[in-house]
Short mmCIF file of C-alpha atoms in Angstrom, two decimals:
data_model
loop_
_atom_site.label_atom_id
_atom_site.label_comp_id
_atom_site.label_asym_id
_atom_site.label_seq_id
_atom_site.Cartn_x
_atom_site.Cartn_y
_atom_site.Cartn_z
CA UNK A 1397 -42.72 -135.75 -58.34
CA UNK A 1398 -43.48 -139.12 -57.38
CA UNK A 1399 -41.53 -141.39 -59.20
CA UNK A 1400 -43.53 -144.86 -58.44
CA UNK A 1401 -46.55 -143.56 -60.49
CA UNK A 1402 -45.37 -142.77 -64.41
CA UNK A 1403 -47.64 -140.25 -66.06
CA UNK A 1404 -47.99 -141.02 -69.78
CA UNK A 1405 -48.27 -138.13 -71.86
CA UNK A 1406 -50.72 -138.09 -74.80
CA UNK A 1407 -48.21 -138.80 -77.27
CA UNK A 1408 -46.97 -142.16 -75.64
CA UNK A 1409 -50.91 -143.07 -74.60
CA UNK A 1410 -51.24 -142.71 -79.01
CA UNK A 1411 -47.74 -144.67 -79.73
CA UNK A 1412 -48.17 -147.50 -77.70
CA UNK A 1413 -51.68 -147.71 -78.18
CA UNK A 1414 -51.29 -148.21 -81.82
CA UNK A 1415 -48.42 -151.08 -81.14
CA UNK A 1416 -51.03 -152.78 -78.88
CA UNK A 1417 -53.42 -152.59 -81.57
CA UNK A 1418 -51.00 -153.58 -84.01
CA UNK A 1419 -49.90 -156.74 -82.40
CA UNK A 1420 -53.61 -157.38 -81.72
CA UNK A 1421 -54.11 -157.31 -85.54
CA UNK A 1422 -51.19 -159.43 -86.11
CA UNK A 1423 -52.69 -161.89 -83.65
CA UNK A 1424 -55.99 -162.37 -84.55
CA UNK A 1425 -54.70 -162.48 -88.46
CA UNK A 1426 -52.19 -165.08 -87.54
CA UNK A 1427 -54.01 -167.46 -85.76
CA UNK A 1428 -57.87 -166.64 -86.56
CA UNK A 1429 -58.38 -164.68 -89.99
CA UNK A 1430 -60.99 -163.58 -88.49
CA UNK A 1431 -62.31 -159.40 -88.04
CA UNK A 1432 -64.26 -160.20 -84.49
CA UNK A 1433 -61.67 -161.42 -83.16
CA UNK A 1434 -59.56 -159.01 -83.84
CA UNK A 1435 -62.39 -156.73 -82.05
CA UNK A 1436 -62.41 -158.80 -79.38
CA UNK A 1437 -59.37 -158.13 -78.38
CA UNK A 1438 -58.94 -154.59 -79.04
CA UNK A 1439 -59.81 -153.81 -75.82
CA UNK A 1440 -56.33 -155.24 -74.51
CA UNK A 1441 -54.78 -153.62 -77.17
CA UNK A 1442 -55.84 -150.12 -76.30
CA UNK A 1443 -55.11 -151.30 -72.70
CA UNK A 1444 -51.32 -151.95 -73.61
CA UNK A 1445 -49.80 -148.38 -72.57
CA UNK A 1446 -50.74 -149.15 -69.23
CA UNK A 1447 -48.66 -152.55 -69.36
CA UNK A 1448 -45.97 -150.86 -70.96
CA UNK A 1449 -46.03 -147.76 -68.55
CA UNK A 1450 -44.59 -150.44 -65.92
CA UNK A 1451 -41.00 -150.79 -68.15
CA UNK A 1452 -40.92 -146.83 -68.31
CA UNK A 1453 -40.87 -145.86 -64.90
CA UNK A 1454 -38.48 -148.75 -64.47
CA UNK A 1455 -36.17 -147.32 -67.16
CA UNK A 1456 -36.83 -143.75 -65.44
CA UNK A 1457 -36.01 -145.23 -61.77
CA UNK A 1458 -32.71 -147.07 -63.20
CA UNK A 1459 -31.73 -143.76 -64.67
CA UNK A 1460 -32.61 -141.56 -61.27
CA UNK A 1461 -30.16 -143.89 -59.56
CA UNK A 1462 -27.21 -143.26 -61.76
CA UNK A 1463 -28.01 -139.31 -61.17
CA UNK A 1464 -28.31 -140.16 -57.88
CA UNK A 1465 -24.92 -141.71 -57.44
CA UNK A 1466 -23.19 -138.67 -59.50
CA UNK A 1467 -24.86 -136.39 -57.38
CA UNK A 1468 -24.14 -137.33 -53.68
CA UNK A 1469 -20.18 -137.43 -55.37
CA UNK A 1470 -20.33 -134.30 -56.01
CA UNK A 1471 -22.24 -133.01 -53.09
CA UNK A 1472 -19.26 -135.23 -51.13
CA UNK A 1473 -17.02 -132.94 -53.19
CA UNK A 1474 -18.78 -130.31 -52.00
CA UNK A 1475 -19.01 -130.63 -48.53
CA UNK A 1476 -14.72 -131.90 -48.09
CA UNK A 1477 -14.28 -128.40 -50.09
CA UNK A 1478 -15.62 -126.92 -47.02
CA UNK A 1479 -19.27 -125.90 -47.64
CA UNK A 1480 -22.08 -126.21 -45.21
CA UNK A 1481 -24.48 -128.80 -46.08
CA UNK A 1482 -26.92 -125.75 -47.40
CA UNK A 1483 -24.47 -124.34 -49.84
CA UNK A 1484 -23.27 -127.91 -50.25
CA UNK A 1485 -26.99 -128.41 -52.11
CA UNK A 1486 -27.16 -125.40 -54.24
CA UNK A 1487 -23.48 -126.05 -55.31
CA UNK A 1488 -24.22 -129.43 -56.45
CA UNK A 1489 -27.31 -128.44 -58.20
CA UNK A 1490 -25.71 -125.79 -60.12
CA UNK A 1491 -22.99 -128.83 -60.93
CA UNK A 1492 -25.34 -130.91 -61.88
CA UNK A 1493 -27.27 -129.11 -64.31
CA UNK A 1494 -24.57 -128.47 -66.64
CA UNK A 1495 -24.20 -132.29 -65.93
CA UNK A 1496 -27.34 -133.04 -67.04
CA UNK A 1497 -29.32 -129.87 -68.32
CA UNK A 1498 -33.00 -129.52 -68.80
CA UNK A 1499 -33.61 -133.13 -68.53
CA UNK A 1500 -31.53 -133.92 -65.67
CA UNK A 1501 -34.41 -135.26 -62.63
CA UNK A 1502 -31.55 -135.23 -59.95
CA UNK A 1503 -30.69 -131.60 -59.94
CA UNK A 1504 -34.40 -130.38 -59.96
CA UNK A 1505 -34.40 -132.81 -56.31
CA UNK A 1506 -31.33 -131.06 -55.39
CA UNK A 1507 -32.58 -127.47 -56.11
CA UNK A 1508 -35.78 -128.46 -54.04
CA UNK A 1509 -33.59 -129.94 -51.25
CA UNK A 1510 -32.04 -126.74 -50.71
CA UNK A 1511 -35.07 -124.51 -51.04
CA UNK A 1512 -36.86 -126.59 -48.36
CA UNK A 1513 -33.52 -126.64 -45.95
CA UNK A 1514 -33.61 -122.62 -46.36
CA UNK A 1515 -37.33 -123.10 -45.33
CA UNK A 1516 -36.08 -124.58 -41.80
CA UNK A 1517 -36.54 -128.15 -42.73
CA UNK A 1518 -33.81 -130.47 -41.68
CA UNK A 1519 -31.73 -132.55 -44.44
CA UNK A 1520 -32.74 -135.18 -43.14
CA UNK A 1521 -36.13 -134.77 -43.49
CA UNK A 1522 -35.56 -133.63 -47.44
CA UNK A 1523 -33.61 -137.41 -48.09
CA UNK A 1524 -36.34 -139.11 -46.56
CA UNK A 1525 -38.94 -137.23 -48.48
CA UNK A 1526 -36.83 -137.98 -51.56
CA UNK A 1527 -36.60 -141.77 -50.81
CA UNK A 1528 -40.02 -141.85 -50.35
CA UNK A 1529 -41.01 -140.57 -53.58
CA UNK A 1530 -38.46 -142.09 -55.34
CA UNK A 1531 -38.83 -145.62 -54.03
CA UNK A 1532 -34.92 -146.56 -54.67
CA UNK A 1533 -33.90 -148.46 -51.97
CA UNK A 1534 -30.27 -147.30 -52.59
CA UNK A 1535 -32.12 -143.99 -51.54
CA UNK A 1536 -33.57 -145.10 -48.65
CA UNK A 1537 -30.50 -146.59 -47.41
CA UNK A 1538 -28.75 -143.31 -48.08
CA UNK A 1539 -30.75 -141.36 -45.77
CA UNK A 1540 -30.66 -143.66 -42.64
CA UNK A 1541 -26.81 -143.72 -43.35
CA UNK A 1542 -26.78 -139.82 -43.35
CA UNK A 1543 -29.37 -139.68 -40.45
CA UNK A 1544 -27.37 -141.73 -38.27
CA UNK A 1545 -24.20 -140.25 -39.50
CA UNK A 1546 -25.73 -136.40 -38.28
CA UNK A 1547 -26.93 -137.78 -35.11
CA UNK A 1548 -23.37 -139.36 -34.31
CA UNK A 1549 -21.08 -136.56 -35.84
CA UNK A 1550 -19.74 -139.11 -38.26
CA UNK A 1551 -17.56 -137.80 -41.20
CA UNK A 1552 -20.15 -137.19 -43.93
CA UNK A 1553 -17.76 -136.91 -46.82
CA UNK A 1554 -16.36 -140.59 -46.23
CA UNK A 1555 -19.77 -142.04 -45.53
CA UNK A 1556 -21.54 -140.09 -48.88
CA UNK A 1557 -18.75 -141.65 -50.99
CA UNK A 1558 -18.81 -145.25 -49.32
CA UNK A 1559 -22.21 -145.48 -49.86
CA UNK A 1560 -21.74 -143.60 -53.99
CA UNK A 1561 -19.25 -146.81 -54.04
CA UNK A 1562 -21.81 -149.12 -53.04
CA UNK A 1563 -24.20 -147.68 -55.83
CA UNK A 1564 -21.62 -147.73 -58.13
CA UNK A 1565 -20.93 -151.38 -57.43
CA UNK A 1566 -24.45 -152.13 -57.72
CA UNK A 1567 -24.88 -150.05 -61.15
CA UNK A 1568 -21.98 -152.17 -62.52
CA UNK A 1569 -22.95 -155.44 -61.72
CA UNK A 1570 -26.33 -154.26 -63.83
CA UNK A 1571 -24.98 -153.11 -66.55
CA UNK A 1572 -22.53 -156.09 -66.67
CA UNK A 1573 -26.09 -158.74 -66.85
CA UNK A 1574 -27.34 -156.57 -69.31
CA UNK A 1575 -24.46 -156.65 -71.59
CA UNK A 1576 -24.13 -160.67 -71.12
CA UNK A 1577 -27.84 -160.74 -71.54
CA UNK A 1578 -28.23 -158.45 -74.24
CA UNK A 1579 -27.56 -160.85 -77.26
CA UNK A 1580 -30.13 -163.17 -75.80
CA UNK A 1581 -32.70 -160.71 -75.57
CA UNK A 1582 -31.99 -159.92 -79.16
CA UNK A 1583 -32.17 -163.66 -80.15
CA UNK A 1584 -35.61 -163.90 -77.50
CA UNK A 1585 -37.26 -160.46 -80.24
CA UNK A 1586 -36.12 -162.51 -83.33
CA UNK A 1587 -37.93 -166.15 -81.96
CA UNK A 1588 -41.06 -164.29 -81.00
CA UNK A 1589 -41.61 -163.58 -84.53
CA UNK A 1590 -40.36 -166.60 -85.98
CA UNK A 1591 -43.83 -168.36 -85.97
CA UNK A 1592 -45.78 -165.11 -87.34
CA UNK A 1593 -43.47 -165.66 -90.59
CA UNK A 1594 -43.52 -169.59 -90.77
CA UNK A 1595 -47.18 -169.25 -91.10
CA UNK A 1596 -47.24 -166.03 -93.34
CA UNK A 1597 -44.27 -167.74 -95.86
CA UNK A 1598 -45.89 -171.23 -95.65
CA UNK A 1599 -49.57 -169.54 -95.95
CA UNK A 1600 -47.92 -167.59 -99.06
CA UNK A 1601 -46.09 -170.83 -100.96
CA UNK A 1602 -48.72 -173.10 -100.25
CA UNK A 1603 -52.19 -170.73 -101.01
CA UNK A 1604 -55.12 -172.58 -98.43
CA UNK A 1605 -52.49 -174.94 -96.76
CA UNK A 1606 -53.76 -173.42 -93.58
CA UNK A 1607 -57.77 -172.94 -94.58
CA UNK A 1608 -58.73 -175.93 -92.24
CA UNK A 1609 -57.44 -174.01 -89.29
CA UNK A 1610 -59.53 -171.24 -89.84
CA UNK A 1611 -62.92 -172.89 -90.97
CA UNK A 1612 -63.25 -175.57 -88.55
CA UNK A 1613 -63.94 -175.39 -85.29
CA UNK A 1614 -61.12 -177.96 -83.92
CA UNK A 1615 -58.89 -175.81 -86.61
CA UNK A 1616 -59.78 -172.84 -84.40
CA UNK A 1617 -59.44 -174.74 -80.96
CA UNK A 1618 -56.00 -175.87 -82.07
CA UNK A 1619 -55.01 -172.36 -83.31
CA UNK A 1620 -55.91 -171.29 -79.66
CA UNK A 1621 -54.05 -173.93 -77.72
CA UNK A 1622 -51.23 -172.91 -80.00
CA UNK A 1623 -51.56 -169.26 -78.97
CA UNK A 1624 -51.64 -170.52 -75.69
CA UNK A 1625 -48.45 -171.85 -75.54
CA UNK A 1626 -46.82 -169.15 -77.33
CA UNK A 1627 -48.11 -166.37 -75.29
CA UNK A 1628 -46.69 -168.60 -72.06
CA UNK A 1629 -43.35 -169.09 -74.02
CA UNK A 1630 -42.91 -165.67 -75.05
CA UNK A 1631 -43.89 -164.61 -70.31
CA UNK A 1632 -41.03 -167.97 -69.68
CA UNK A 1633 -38.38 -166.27 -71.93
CA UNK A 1634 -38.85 -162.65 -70.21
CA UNK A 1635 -39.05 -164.26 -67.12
CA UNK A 1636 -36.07 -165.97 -67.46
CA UNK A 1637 -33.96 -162.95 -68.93
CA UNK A 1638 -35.40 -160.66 -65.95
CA UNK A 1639 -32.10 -161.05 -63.46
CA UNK A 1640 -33.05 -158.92 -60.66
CA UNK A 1641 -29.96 -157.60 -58.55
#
């Protein structure tokens, strides 16, 4: 599996497809009243899944890392118990899918890893496959530590769990900006829709307080510079809540 490339599946193509069509509708309501608007941009609204396929394969690398932190432990665990690196593999495979089960991606990678050692391919050559699919650099880094580490008959139990540290480190400091960010993020969702019900409970008290917008053309250019500036407030706020590590 390549793990840079997400492959929606019919049913997520049909969920988020709707929610792109949705918010579409909700737009061109909003800010337009108007039913060719709304087609025209149904196109980008269809077109969402493929925006939104970015965030899944981000959620799907952040959770490959964690599995891939467990499982060089335990193959660390492995290997200081005395097991060649082979054995070491299928061990930690085994390990790791009562771990993780069905759904678990790093055992399947560890099962392969082993099949393709028994095939005469070298471990190294499996990690770097691996980190090349996967795209982690945490994986990456991993195999040019282990590479070097074979080539200078290094201890590879100490170096595997230095390096499961430095993950771990890294993982941590993550989910520590998510928790501090997480209440902002929640306040960012409830400030995107503020202005969809200030217009919808103003439009509702006050029956045509808005009809100018919609039947004039400076209404309608006004209603678009506002959706201008919302649609670059709501790409500031993500922006700003997006702490890379």
């Amino acid at each position: 599996m390549n793990y840079e490339h997400y492959q929606l599946t019919a049913a997520e193509w049909l969920l988020y497809g709707a929610e792109g069509i949705g918010a579409c509708a909700l737009v061109a309501y909003t800010f337009y009243r108007s039913l060719m608007v709304f087609v025209l941009f149904l196109p980008l609204g269809m077109s969402y899944p493929i925006f939104h396929r970015r965030m899944l394969k981000e959620a799907r690398l952040f959770r490959l890392n964690q599995e891939f932190k467990e499982g060089i432990l335990i193959l660390a665990a492995n290997l200081s118990a005395g097991y060649s690196i082979e054995n070491a593999l299928v061990n930690s495979s085994r390990e790791l899918d009562m771990l993780y089960g069905e759904d678990g991606m790093i055992n399947r990678e560890f099962s392969g890893m082993a099949r393709q050692v028994q095939m005469n391919r070298t471990v190294e050559q499996v990690f770097f496959d691996f980190a090349d699919r996967s795209g982690l650099e945490d994986v990456k880094n991993f195999a040019q530590v282990f590479k070097a580490a074979k080539r200078s008959g290094g201890d590879l139990v100490v170096i595997i769990n230095q390096t499961a540290g430095v993950i771990r480190d890294k993982n941590q400091v993550r989910e520590e900006i998510a928790n501090m960010t997480a209440s902002k993020k929640l306040e960012q969702k409830i400030m995107n829709l503020i202005p969809f019900f200030l217009i919808f409970y103003i439009d509702s008290a006050s029956p045509g307080f808005f009809g100018m917008m919609y039947e004039s053309g400076l209404g309608r250019g006004l209603m678009t510079v506002c959706l201008g500036v919302y649609v670059f407030a709501f790409w500031l706020s993500k922006r700003i809540l997006d702490i890379p590590v």
